[in-house]
CSV table of C-alpha atoms and ligand atoms in Angstrom, one decimal:
chain,number,residue,atom,x,y,z
D,1,UNK,CA,-38.6,48.7,3.0
D,2,UNK,CA,-38.8,45.5,5.0
D,3,UNK,CA,-41.6,43.8,6.7
D,4,UNK,CA,-41.9,40.8,9.0
D,5,UNK,CA,-38.8,42.1,10.9
D,6,UNK,CA,-36.0,41.7,8.4
D,7,UNK,CA,-36.6,38.1,7.5
D,8,UNK,CA,-38.4,38.6,4.3
D,9,UNK,CA,-37.8,41.3,1.8
D,10,UNK,CA,-40.8,42.7,0.0
D,11,UNK,CA,-40.1,41.0,-3.3
D,12,UNK,CA,-39.6,37.7,-1.5
D,13,UNK,CA,-43.0,38.1,0.2
D,14,UNK,CA,-44.4,38.8,-3.3
D,15,UNK,CA,-42.9,35.7,-4.7
D,16,UNK,CA,-44.2,33.7,-1.8
D,17,UNK,CA,-47.7,35.0,-2.2
D,18,UNK,CA,-47.6,34.5,-6.0
D,19,UNK,CA,-46.4,30.9,-5.6
D,20,UNK,CA,-49.1,30.1,-3.1
D,21,UNK,CA,-51.7,31.6,-5.4
D,22,UNK,CA,-50.4,29.4,-8.3
D,23,UNK,CA,-50.4,26.4,-6.0
D,24,UNK,CA,-54.0,27.0,-4.9
D,25,UNK,CA,-55.1,27.4,-8.5
D,26,UNK,CA,-53.2,24.5,-10.0
D,27,UNK,CA,-54.1,22.4,-7.0
D,28,UNK,CA,-57.8,23.1,-7.6
D,29,UNK,CA,-57.2,22.4,-11.3
D,30,UNK,CA,-56.3,18.8,-10.3
D,31,UNK,CA,-60.0,18.3,-9.7
D,32,UNK,CA,-62.0,18.0,-12.9
D,33,UNK,CA,-64.0,21.1,-12.1
D,34,UNK,CA,-62.7,23.9,-14.3
D,35,UNK,CA,-64.1,22.4,-17.4
D,36,UNK,CA,-67.4,21.5,-15.7
D,37,UNK,CA,-67.9,25.1,-14.6
D,38,UNK,CA,-66.9,26.7,-18.0
D,39,UNK,CA,-63.8,28.3,-16.6
D,40,UNK,CA,-61.6,26.6,-19.1
D,41,UNK,CA,-63.8,28.1,-21.9
D,42,UNK,CA,-62.9,31.7,-20.9
D,43,UNK,CA,-60.4,32.9,-23.5
D,44,UNK,CA,-56.9,32.4,-22.1
D,45,UNK,CA,-57.9,29.9,-19.4
D,46,UNK,CA,-58.1,26.7,-21.5
D,47,UNK,CA,-55.0,25.5,-19.6
D,48,UNK,CA,-57.1,25.2,-16.4
D,49,UNK,CA,-58.5,22.0,-17.8
D,50,UNK,CA,-55.2,20.6,-18.9
D,51,UNK,CA,-54.3,18.0,-16.2
D,52,UNK,CA,-50.8,17.4,-17.3
D,53,UNK,CA,-50.0,21.1,-17.5
D,54,UNK,CA,-51.4,21.8,-14.1
D,55,UNK,CA,-49.5,18.8,-12.7
D,56,UNK,CA,-46.2,20.4,-13.9
D,57,UNK,CA,-47.3,23.9,-12.8
D,58,UNK,CA,-48.1,22.6,-9.3
D,59,UNK,CA,-44.6,21.2,-9.0
D,60,UNK,CA,-42.9,24.3,-10.3
D,61,UNK,CA,-44.8,26.6,-8.0
D,62,UNK,CA,-44.1,24.1,-5.1
D,63,UNK,CA,-40.3,24.3,-5.9
D,64,UNK,CA,-40.4,28.1,-5.8
D,65,UNK,CA,-42.4,28.0,-2.5
D,66,UNK,CA,-39.9,25.5,-1.0
D,67,UNK,CA,-37.0,27.7,-2.0
D,68,UNK,CA,-38.4,30.8,-0.3
D,69,UNK,CA,-39.7,28.9,2.8
D,70,UNK,CA,-36.4,27.2,3.4
D,71,UNK,CA,-34.5,30.5,3.0
D,72,UNK,CA,-36.7,32.1,5.6
D,73,UNK,CA,-36.5,29.1,7.9
D,74,UNK,CA,-32.7,29.2,7.9
D,75,UNK,CA,-32.7,33.0,8.6
D,76,UNK,CA,-35.4,32.6,11.2
D,77,UNK,CA,-33.6,29.8,13.1
D,78,UNK,CA,-30.3,31.8,13.0
D,79,UNK,CA,-31.8,35.1,14.1
D,80,UNK,CA,-34.2,33.6,16.7
D,81,UNK,CA,-31.6,34.6,19.3
D,82,UNK,CA,-32.4,38.2,18.5
D,83,UNK,CA,-35.8,37.9,20.0
D,84,UNK,CA,-37.8,37.1,16.9
D,85,UNK,CA,-40.5,34.5,17.6
D,86,UNK,CA,-43.3,32.9,15.7
D,87,UNK,CA,-46.7,34.2,16.8
D,88,UNK,CA,-49.4,31.6,17.7
D,89,UNK,CA,-51.1,32.2,14.3
D,90,UNK,CA,-47.6,31.9,12.8
D,91,UNK,CA,-47.1,28.5,14.5
D,92,UNK,CA,-50.4,27.2,13.3
D,93,UNK,CA,-49.8,28.2,9.7
D,94,UNK,CA,-46.2,27.0,9.8
D,95,UNK,CA,-47.5,23.6,11.1
D,96,UNK,CA,-50.1,23.4,8.3
D,97,UNK,CA,-47.5,24.4,5.7
D,98,UNK,CA,-45.2,21.7,7.0
D,99,UNK,CA,-48.0,19.1,6.8
D,100,UNK,CA,-48.8,20.2,3.2
D,101,UNK,CA,-45.2,20.1,2.2
D,102,UNK,CA,-44.5,16.7,3.7
D,103,UNK,CA,-47.6,15.1,2.2
D,104,UNK,CA,-47.0,16.9,-1.1
D,105,UNK,CA,-43.4,15.5,-1.2
D,106,UNK,CA,-44.7,12.0,-0.4
D,107,UNK,CA,-47.2,12.3,-3.2
D,108,UNK,CA,-44.5,13.4,-5.6
D,109,UNK,CA,-42.3,10.5,-4.6
D,110,UNK,CA,-45.1,8.1,-5.3
D,111,UNK,CA,-45.1,9.3,-8.9
D,112,UNK,CA,-41.5,8.0,-9.3
D,113,UNK,CA,-41.2,4.7,-11.1
D,114,UNK,CA,-40.5,2.0,-8.5
D,115,UNK,CA,-41.8,4.0,-5.6
D,116,UNK,CA,-45.0,2.5,-4.1
D,117,UNK,CA,-47.2,3.1,-1.1
D,118,UNK,CA,-50.0,0.9,0.1
D,119,UNK,CA,-53.5,1.9,-1.0
D,120,UNK,CA,-54.4,3.1,2.5
D,121,UNK,CA,-51.2,5.2,2.7
D,122,UNK,CA,-51.9,6.7,-0.8
D,123,UNK,CA,-55.4,7.7,0.1
D,124,UNK,CA,-54.4,9.0,3.5
D,125,UNK,CA,-51.6,11.2,2.1
D,126,UNK,CA,-53.8,12.9,-0.3
D,127,UNK,CA,-56.7,13.5,2.2
D,128,UNK,CA,-54.3,15.0,4.7
D,129,UNK,CA,-52.8,17.2,1.9
D,130,UNK,CA,-56.3,18.4,1.0
D,131,UNK,CA,-57.5,18.9,4.5
D,132,UNK,CA,-54.4,20.8,5.6
D,133,UNK,CA,-54.7,23.0,2.5
D,134,UNK,CA,-58.3,23.8,3.3
D,135,UNK,CA,-57.4,24.6,6.9
D,136,UNK,CA,-54.5,26.8,5.9
D,137,UNK,CA,-56.9,28.7,3.7
D,138,UNK,CA,-59.2,29.3,6.7
D,139,UNK,CA,-56.2,30.2,8.9
D,140,UNK,CA,-54.9,32.6,6.2
D,141,UNK,CA,-58.2,34.4,5.8
D,142,UNK,CA,-58.6,34.7,9.6
D,143,UNK,CA,-55.0,36.1,9.9
D,144,UNK,CA,-55.7,38.5,7.1
D,145,UNK,CA,-58.8,40.0,8.8
D,146,UNK,CA,-57.3,39.8,12.3
D,147,UNK,CA,-54.0,41.3,10.9
D,148,UNK,CA,-52.1,38.4,12.4
D,149,UNK,CA,-48.5,38.4,11.6
D,150,UNK,CA,-46.2,35.3,11.4
D,151,UNK,CA,-43.6,36.8,13.7
D,152,UNK,CA,-43.5,38.7,16.9
D,153,UNK,CA,-40.7,40.8,18.3
D,154,UNK,CA,-40.5,42.0,21.9
D,155,UNK,CA,-39.6,45.5,20.7
D,156,UNK,CA,-42.6,45.7,18.5
D,157,UNK,CA,-45.2,44.2,20.8
D,158,UNK,CA,-48.5,45.9,20.2
N,1,UNK,CA,-35.4,-24.0,-32.2
N,2,UNK,CA,-37.5,-21.8,-34.5
N,3,UNK,CA,-40.9,-22.6,-35.9
N,4,UNK,CA,-43.0,-20.4,-38.0
N,5,UNK,CA,-46.7,-20.6,-37.5
N,6,UNK,CA,-49.4,-19.4,-39.8
N,7,UNK,CA,-51.2,-16.3,-38.7
N,8,UNK,CA,-54.5,-18.1,-38.3
N,9,UNK,CA,-53.1,-21.1,-36.7
N,10,UNK,CA,-54.7,-21.6,-33.3
N,11,UNK,CA,-52.2,-24.2,-32.0
N,12,UNK,CA,-51.3,-23.2,-28.6
N,13,UNK,CA,-47.6,-22.6,-28.2
N,14,UNK,CA,-47.7,-23.0,-24.5
N,15,UNK,CA,-45.5,-26.0,-25.1
N,16,UNK,CA,-42.7,-23.6,-25.8
N,17,UNK,CA,-43.4,-21.9,-22.5
N,18,UNK,CA,-42.9,-25.1,-20.7
N,19,UNK,CA,-46.3,-24.6,-18.9
N,20,UNK,CA,-48.2,-27.3,-20.8
N,21,UNK,CA,-45.2,-29.6,-20.3
N,22,UNK,CA,-45.3,-28.9,-16.6
N,23,UNK,CA,-49.0,-29.8,-16.7
N,24,UNK,CA,-50.1,-26.6,-15.0
N,25,UNK,CA,-53.8,-25.8,-14.8
N,26,UNK,CA,-54.9,-22.3,-15.2
N,27,UNK,CA,-51.6,-20.9,-16.5
N,28,UNK,CA,-50.5,-19.5,-13.2
N,29,UNK,CA,-46.7,-19.7,-12.6
N,30,UNK,CA,-45.7,-21.3,-9.4
N,31,UNK,CA,-45.0,-18.8,-6.6
N,32,UNK,CA,-47.3,-16.2,-8.1
N,33,UNK,CA,-49.7,-15.9,-5.1
N,34,UNK,CA,-46.8,-15.6,-2.7
N,35,UNK,CA,-45.1,-13.0,-4.8
N,36,UNK,CA,-48.3,-11.0,-5.0
N,37,UNK,CA,-48.7,-11.2,-1.2
N,38,UNK,CA,-45.1,-10.0,-0.7
N,39,UNK,CA,-45.8,-7.0,-2.9
N,40,UNK,CA,-43.8,-8.2,-5.9
N,41,UNK,CA,-45.1,-7.1,-9.2
N,42,UNK,CA,-47.2,-9.6,-11.1
N,43,UNK,CA,-47.9,-9.5,-14.8
N,44,UNK,CA,-49.8,-11.4,-17.5
N,45,UNK,CA,-48.8,-12.6,-20.9
N,46,UNK,CA,-51.4,-13.0,-23.6
N,47,UNK,CA,-50.6,-15.2,-26.6
N,48,UNK,CA,-53.3,-13.5,-28.7
N,49,UNK,CA,-52.8,-15.5,-31.8
N,50,UNK,CA,-54.4,-18.4,-29.9
N,51,UNK,CA,-57.6,-16.6,-29.1
N,52,UNK,CA,-60.7,-18.1,-30.7
N,53,UNK,CA,-63.1,-15.4,-29.7
N,54,UNK,CA,-65.2,-17.8,-27.7
N,55,UNK,CA,-66.0,-15.0,-25.1
N,56,UNK,CA,-65.7,-17.3,-22.1
N,57,UNK,CA,-63.3,-15.0,-20.4
N,58,UNK,CA,-65.7,-12.1,-20.8
N,59,UNK,CA,-68.5,-14.2,-19.3
N,60,UNK,CA,-66.3,-15.4,-16.4
N,61,UNK,CA,-65.3,-11.8,-15.6
N,62,UNK,CA,-68.9,-10.8,-15.4
N,63,UNK,CA,-69.9,-13.7,-13.2
N,64,UNK,CA,-67.0,-13.5,-10.8
N,65,UNK,CA,-67.0,-9.7,-10.5
N,66,UNK,CA,-70.8,-9.1,-10.9
N,67,UNK,CA,-71.1,-8.4,-7.1
N,68,UNK,CA,-68.8,-5.4,-7.6
N,69,UNK,CA,-71.0,-3.8,-10.3
N,70,UNK,CA,-72.9,-0.6,-9.5
N,71,UNK,CA,-76.5,-0.6,-8.4
N,72,UNK,CA,-77.3,3.1,-9.0
N,73,UNK,CA,-80.0,5.0,-7.2
N,74,UNK,CA,-82.6,6.5,-9.6
N,75,UNK,CA,-83.5,9.1,-10.5
N,76,UNK,CA,-80.0,10.6,-10.6
N,77,UNK,CA,-79.5,13.9,-8.8
N,78,UNK,CA,-79.9,16.8,-11.3
N,79,UNK,CA,-76.5,18.0,-12.4
N,80,UNK,CA,-75.2,21.5,-12.3
N,81,UNK,CA,-74.4,23.0,-14.7
N,82,UNK,CA,-77.0,21.1,-16.8
N,83,UNK,CA,-74.6,20.3,-19.6
N,84,UNK,CA,-72.8,17.8,-17.3
N,85,UNK,CA,-73.8,14.5,-18.8
N,86,UNK,CA,-74.7,11.5,-16.6
N,87,UNK,CA,-73.6,8.1,-17.8
N,88,UNK,CA,-76.0,5.3,-17.3
N,89,UNK,CA,-75.1,1.7,-18.2
N,90,UNK,CA,-77.4,0.0,-15.7
N,91,UNK,CA,-80.1,-0.6,-18.3
N,92,UNK,CA,-77.4,-1.9,-20.8
N,93,UNK,CA,-75.7,-4.4,-18.7
N,94,UNK,CA,-75.6,-6.9,-21.5
N,95,UNK,CA,-73.3,-5.0,-23.7
N,96,UNK,CA,-70.2,-7.0,-24.1
N,97,UNK,CA,-68.5,-5.6,-27.2
N,98,UNK,CA,-66.9,-2.6,-25.4
N,99,UNK,CA,-65.7,-1.6,-21.9
N,100,UNK,CA,-68.5,-0.4,-19.6
N,101,UNK,CA,-68.9,-0.3,-15.8
N,102,UNK,CA,-70.6,-3.8,-16.3
N,103,UNK,CA,-68.1,-5.2,-18.7
N,104,UNK,CA,-64.4,-4.9,-17.8
N,105,UNK,CA,-63.1,-7.1,-20.6
N,106,UNK,CA,-64.1,-7.5,-24.2
N,107,UNK,CA,-62.7,-9.1,-27.3
N,108,UNK,CA,-61.5,-6.9,-30.0
N,109,UNK,CA,-61.0,-8.3,-33.5
N,110,UNK,CA,-58.4,-7.2,-36.0
N,111,UNK,CA,-58.8,-8.4,-39.6
N,112,UNK,CA,-56.5,-7.4,-42.3
N,113,UNK,CA,-53.6,-8.2,-44.6
N,114,UNK,CA,-50.0,-8.3,-43.6
N,115,UNK,CA,-46.9,-9.6,-45.2
N,116,UNK,CA,-48.8,-11.2,-48.1
N,117,UNK,CA,-51.3,-13.0,-45.9
N,118,UNK,CA,-54.7,-12.4,-44.4
N,119,UNK,CA,-55.0,-12.4,-40.6
N,120,UNK,CA,-57.7,-12.4,-38.1
N,121,UNK,CA,-56.6,-11.8,-34.5
N,122,UNK,CA,-58.7,-11.5,-31.4
N,123,UNK,CA,-57.4,-9.3,-28.6
N,124,UNK,CA,-58.9,-9.5,-25.0
N,125,UNK,CA,-58.9,-5.9,-23.9
N,126,UNK,CA,-59.0,-4.5,-20.4
N,127,UNK,CA,-56.9,-2.3,-18.2
N,128,UNK,CA,-53.2,-3.0,-18.7
N,129,UNK,CA,-52.2,-2.3,-15.1
N,130,UNK,CA,-49.4,0.3,-15.9
N,131,UNK,CA,-46.3,0.2,-13.8
N,132,UNK,CA,-46.5,3.9,-13.1
N,133,UNK,CA,-50.2,4.5,-13.7
N,134,UNK,CA,-51.3,8.0,-14.5
N,135,UNK,CA,-54.9,7.2,-13.5
N,136,UNK,CA,-53.7,6.5,-9.9
N,137,UNK,CA,-50.9,9.0,-9.8
N,138,UNK,CA,-53.1,11.9,-10.9
N,139,UNK,CA,-56.3,10.9,-9.1
N,140,UNK,CA,-56.9,14.1,-7.0
N,141,UNK,CA,-59.0,12.2,-4.4
N,142,UNK,CA,-56.8,9.2,-3.7
N,143,UNK,CA,-59.5,6.7,-5.0
N,144,UNK,CA,-57.4,5.2,-7.8
N,145,UNK,CA,-54.5,3.4,-6.3
N,146,UNK,CA,-51.7,1.0,-7.3
N,147,UNK,CA,-51.1,-1.9,-5.0
N,148,UNK,CA,-47.5,-2.8,-4.4
N,149,UNK,CA,-48.0,-6.0,-6.4
N,150,UNK,CA,-48.8,-3.9,-9.4
N,151,UNK,CA,-52.6,-4.2,-9.4
N,152,UNK,CA,-54.2,-0.8,-10.2
N,153,UNK,CA,-57.6,-0.4,-8.6
N,154,UNK,CA,-60.3,2.2,-8.2
N,155,UNK,CA,-61.8,2.2,-4.7
N,156,UNK,CA,-65.6,2.3,-5.4
N,157,UNK,CA,-66.3,3.6,-1.9
N,158,UNK,CA,-64.2,6.7,-2.4
N,159,UNK,CA,-64.3,7.4,-6.1
N,160,UNK,CA,-66.4,10.6,-7.0
N,161,UNK,CA,-66.6,9.7,-10.7
N,162,UNK,CA,-65.0,12.9,-11.9
N,163,UNK,CA,-63.4,10.7,-14.6
N,164,UNK,CA,-60.0,12.3,-14.6
N,165,UNK,CA,-58.5,8.8,-14.5
N,166,UNK,CA,-60.2,8.1,-17.9
N,167,UNK,CA,-58.9,11.4,-19.3
N,168,UNK,CA,-55.3,10.7,-18.4
N,169,UNK,CA,-55.3,7.0,-19.2
N,170,UNK,CA,-53.7,6.6,-22.7
N,171,UNK,CA,-56.3,4.0,-23.5
N,172,UNK,CA,-59.3,5.8,-21.8
N,173,UNK,CA,-60.1,2.6,-19.9
N,174,UNK,CA,-62.1,3.4,-16.8
N,175,UNK,CA,-65.9,3.7,-17.4
N,176,UNK,CA,-68.4,5.8,-15.4
N,177,UNK,CA,-71.7,4.9,-13.9
N,178,UNK,CA,-73.7,7.8,-12.5
N,179,UNK,CA,-75.9,7.5,-9.4
N,180,UNK,CA,-73.6,5.5,-7.1
N,181,UNK,CA,-70.8,6.3,-4.7
N,182,UNK,CA,-69.6,8.9,-2.3
N,183,UNK,CA,-70.6,11.9,-4.3
N,184,UNK,CA,-74.2,11.2,-3.4
N,185,UNK,CA,-73.4,12.0,0.2
N,186,UNK,CA,-71.4,15.2,-0.6
N,187,UNK,CA,-72.8,17.7,-3.1
N,188,UNK,CA,-74.2,15.5,-5.8
N,189,UNK,CA,-75.4,18.4,-7.9
N,190,UNK,CA,-72.2,20.3,-7.9
N,191,UNK,CA,-69.2,17.9,-7.8
N,192,UNK,CA,-68.7,14.3,-8.9
N,193,UNK,CA,-70.7,12.1,-11.2
N,194,UNK,CA,-70.7,8.5,-9.9
N,195,UNK,CA,-67.9,5.9,-9.8
N,196,UNK,CA,-65.4,4.8,-12.4
N,197,UNK,CA,-65.0,1.0,-13.0
N,198,UNK,CA,-62.4,-1.1,-14.7
N,199,UNK,CA,-60.6,-4.5,-14.4
N,200,UNK,CA,-59.2,-4.9,-10.9
N,201,UNK,CA,-57.2,-8.0,-11.9
N,202,UNK,CA,-59.5,-10.1,-9.6
N,203,UNK,CA,-57.4,-8.7,-6.7
N,204,UNK,CA,-59.6,-10.5,-4.2
N,205,UNK,CA,-59.1,-13.9,-5.9
N,206,UNK,CA,-55.3,-13.3,-6.1
N,207,UNK,CA,-55.3,-12.4,-2.4
N,208,UNK,CA,-56.8,-15.9,-1.8
N,209,UNK,CA,-54.1,-17.5,-4.0
N,210,UNK,CA,-56.7,-18.0,-6.8
N,211,UNK,CA,-56.2,-17.1,-10.5
N,212,UNK,CA,-58.1,-14.3,-12.2
N,213,UNK,CA,-61.3,-15.6,-13.7
N,214,UNK,CA,-60.6,-14.7,-17.3
N,215,UNK,CA,-57.3,-16.6,-17.2
N,216,UNK,CA,-58.7,-19.7,-15.5
N,217,UNK,CA,-61.6,-20.2,-17.8
N,218,UNK,CA,-59.8,-19.7,-21.2
N,219,UNK,CA,-60.1,-23.0,-23.2
N,220,UNK,CA,-56.9,-22.0,-25.1
N,221,UNK,CA,-55.1,-21.2,-21.9
N,222,UNK,CA,-53.5,-18.3,-23.7
N,223,UNK,CA,-52.9,-16.1,-20.7
N,224,UNK,CA,-50.2,-16.7,-18.1
N,225,UNK,CA,-49.9,-14.8,-14.9
N,226,UNK,CA,-46.8,-14.6,-12.7
N,227,UNK,CA,-44.0,-12.5,-11.3
N,228,UNK,CA,-43.2,-9.7,-13.8
N,229,UNK,CA,-39.6,-10.7,-14.6
N,230,UNK,CA,-40.4,-14.3,-15.5
N,231,UNK,CA,-43.5,-13.3,-17.5
N,232,UNK,CA,-41.6,-10.7,-19.4
N,233,UNK,CA,-38.9,-13.3,-20.2
N,234,UNK,CA,-41.5,-15.7,-21.4
N,235,UNK,CA,-43.1,-12.9,-23.5
N,236,UNK,CA,-39.8,-12.2,-25.2
N,237,UNK,CA,-39.2,-15.9,-25.8
N,238,UNK,CA,-42.6,-16.3,-27.3
N,239,UNK,CA,-42.1,-13.2,-29.5
N,240,UNK,CA,-38.8,-14.4,-30.7
N,241,UNK,CA,-40.3,-17.8,-31.4
N,242,UNK,CA,-43.1,-16.3,-33.4
N,243,UNK,CA,-40.9,-13.6,-35.1
N,244,UNK,CA,-43.5,-11.5,-33.4
N,245,UNK,CA,-44.1,-8.4,-31.4
N,246,UNK,CA,-44.8,-7.4,-27.8
N,247,UNK,CA,-47.3,-4.7,-26.7
N,248,UNK,CA,-47.3,-3.4,-23.1
N,249,UNK,CA,-43.7,-3.9,-22.1
N,250,UNK,CA,-42.7,-0.3,-22.9
N,251,UNK,CA,-46.0,1.4,-23.6
N,252,UNK,CA,-46.7,4.2,-21.2
N,253,UNK,CA,-43.4,3.5,-19.5
N,254,UNK,CA,-44.2,-0.2,-19.0
N,255,UNK,CA,-47.4,-2.1,-18.0
N,256,UNK,CA,-48.0,-5.4,-16.4
N,257,UNK,CA,-49.8,-6.8,-19.5
N,258,UNK,CA,-47.8,-8.2,-22.4
N,259,UNK,CA,-49.6,-9.0,-25.6
N,260,UNK,CA,-47.6,-11.1,-28.1
N,261,UNK,CA,-48.6,-11.1,-31.7
N,262,UNK,CA,-47.2,-12.3,-35.0
N,263,UNK,CA,-48.6,-9.1,-36.7
N,264,UNK,CA,-47.2,-5.7,-35.6
N,265,UNK,CA,-49.5,-3.8,-33.3
N,266,UNK,CA,-49.7,-0.7,-35.5
N,267,UNK,CA,-51.2,-3.0,-38.1
N,268,UNK,CA,-53.6,-4.6,-35.6
N,269,UNK,CA,-54.5,-1.1,-34.4
N,270,UNK,CA,-55.3,0.1,-37.9
N,271,UNK,CA,-57.7,-2.7,-38.3
N,272,UNK,CA,-59.8,-2.5,-35.1
N,273,UNK,CA,-62.9,-0.6,-34.2
N,274,UNK,CA,-61.8,2.2,-31.9
N,275,UNK,CA,-63.8,4.7,-30.0
N,276,UNK,CA,-65.3,5.2,-26.5
N,277,UNK,CA,-64.7,2.0,-24.5
N,278,UNK,CA,-62.7,0.5,-27.4
N,279,UNK,CA,-59.1,1.3,-26.9
N,280,UNK,CA,-56.4,1.6,-29.6
N,281,UNK,CA,-53.2,-0.5,-29.8
N,282,UNK,CA,-50.8,2.3,-30.8
N,283,UNK,CA,-47.4,3.0,-29.2
N,284,UNK,CA,-47.8,5.3,-26.1
N,285,UNK,CA,-45.1,7.5,-24.7
N,286,UNK,CA,-44.7,7.4,-20.9
N,287,UNK,CA,-47.2,9.9,-19.6
N,288,UNK,CA,-45.4,10.1,-16.3
N,289,UNK,CA,-42.0,10.6,-17.8
N,290,UNK,CA,-41.5,14.0,-16.3
N,291,UNK,CA,-42.1,12.8,-12.8
N,292,UNK,CA,-38.5,12.2,-12.1
N,293,UNK,CA,-37.5,15.7,-13.1
N,294,UNK,CA,-40.4,17.3,-11.2
N,295,UNK,CA,-39.6,15.4,-8.0
N,296,UNK,CA,-35.9,16.2,-8.3
N,297,UNK,CA,-36.9,19.9,-8.5
N,298,UNK,CA,-38.9,19.5,-5.3
N,299,UNK,CA,-35.9,18.0,-3.5
N,300,UNK,CA,-33.4,20.5,-4.8
N,301,UNK,CA,-35.5,23.6,-4.1
N,302,UNK,CA,-35.4,23.5,-0.3
N,303,UNK,CA,-31.7,22.8,-0.2
N,304,UNK,CA,-31.0,25.7,-2.5
N,305,UNK,CA,-33.3,27.9,-0.4
N,306,UNK,CA,-31.5,27.0,2.8
N,307,UNK,CA,-28.1,27.7,1.1
N,308,UNK,CA,-29.4,31.0,-0.1
N,309,UNK,CA,-30.5,31.8,3.5
N,310,UNK,CA,-27.1,31.0,4.9
N,311,UNK,CA,-25.4,33.1,2.2
N,312,UNK,CA,-27.5,36.2,2.8
N,313,UNK,CA,-26.9,35.9,6.6
N,314,UNK,CA,-23.2,35.8,5.9
N,315,UNK,CA,-23.4,38.7,3.6
N,316,UNK,CA,-25.4,40.7,6.2
N,317,UNK,CA,-22.8,39.9,8.9
N,318,UNK,CA,-20.0,41.2,6.7
N,319,UNK,CA,-21.7,44.4,5.8
R,401,SF4,S1,-54.3,1.2,-18.6
R,401,SF4,FE1,-55.3,3.1,-18.0
R,401,SF4,S2,-56.7,2.5,-16.3
R,401,SF4,FE2,-55.2,0.8,-16.5
R,401,SF4,S3,-53.5,1.3,-15.1
R,401,SF4,FE3,-52.9,2.2,-17.1
R,401,SF4,S4,-53.6,4.3,-16.9
R,401,SF4,FE4,-54.7,3.2,-15.4
R,402,SF4,S1,-58.4,-10.0,-14.3
R,402,SF4,FE1,-60.5,-10.3,-13.4
R,402,SF4,S2,-61.4,-8.3,-13.5
R,402,SF4,FE2,-59.7,-8.3,-14.9
R,402,SF4,S3,-60.6,-8.8,-16.9
R,402,SF4,FE3,-59.8,-10.7,-16.0
R,402,SF4,S4,-61.6,-11.5,-14.8
R,402,SF4,FE4,-62.1,-9.4,-15.3
R,403,SF4,S1,-61.6,-17.3,-23.2
R,403,SF4,FE1,-59.6,-17.4,-24.2
R,403,SF4,S2,-60.0,-18.0,-26.3
R,403,SF4,FE2,-61.9,-17.4,-25.4
R,403,SF4,S3,-62.2,-15.3,-26.0
R,403,SF4,FE3,-61.2,-15.3,-24.0
R,403,SF4,S4,-59.0,-15.2,-24.3
R,403,SF4,FE4,-60.0,-15.8,-26.3
């Protein structure tokens, strides 16, 4: 069974969704809130207050996400000729994803020894990353309720 | 030329560093201001055996940086959940025997016995300005930053006071004052808890070509500031000369503060009062050591994904 017109298999979509869920969770866990709100005290959730663990988790989930997204992008770009197009909601979300990925990569680069940005750039990068993530959350919820798909196909137009 | 000094001797060895000979005031190496402006890393060397615990550096830091200290609004917003503790140092501004938001530098004393002799060594303690600082790298809000010249600073207009920087700092350096900062304008009850403060290496003075207050005022002139490479070379020379030890060159992957002591730092650390606002002197692994591996994963993953995409297209074409 395929969805999204042959670009993504069901298990890939699952991996994609799972990695995004982990990214959201480990991203939120970068804020010192899970301890404050007792979440880390729930048995089995102590890790939510471990900054270093969540730092690693965020990177691992991001690597998984990047793998899936780039696989899809290549297939999409190659098969575009067959009439598959991004929908408007697809474009918006892809743009937000791109923004999050670029700022995320810049932030990861900054953590390398010998790689420095100016204070203004450092602060801007993280604020853009946070804002784009929040907007993507809104866009995803909207798309979910409006049943918006990423791709459109002339043969499948509703 | 090798000369042994007694542990308690307070004779300045700046002669060996060539600075006294050059007649330099304030122990700033020539070219430091320019290097800092160009974004080259600057570092400090502290010849701690010379410290006489006069406290003038602590006083100077407070005078010069007093205008940066928090002026909290009271009463503080009630915190939710109620167990979230506020931290208020505004009524205890005089405390000078530990780090607080109103005291970014204090003198730690280590007394003990080493190698058949008694020692008493005073150690000026403040932020070490790590080369790859976890406090700045892991700040989720972009408030803690590392300037290209190596100064690590917390922007008091942005900081929300969550205190993650303190949790991830191997020395737990930054100190919180509740009731100030941006969190008051957001959701003061539910997120944030003030602003975190620590030594900012007198960044504003350095920008003007001036020397940090604590370095300038020291009667023993035991601190030297300058480009990292030269300062590190001097630290190694001094350590060799003393048959001594360096702290800060490799700790946490490398900092821009080099303490040089004739007594090993583990021994010093065993003989100091440690606790909140009173950092240890133990060896520290590089907390950001995994960053290279993690960033490499982020660069490889999309390439691998694109290759996988091409492969599956090819496979499909064939079938
Ligand atoms: S010593 Fe602590 S506060 Fe200072 S730069 Fe290093 S991690 Fe940050
Ligand atoms: S460098 Fe400046 S801010 Fe830091 S301890 Fe010295 S006087 Fe204080
Ligand atoms: S001013 Fe110099 S001698 Fe006096 S306490 Fe500070 S570092 Fe030590």
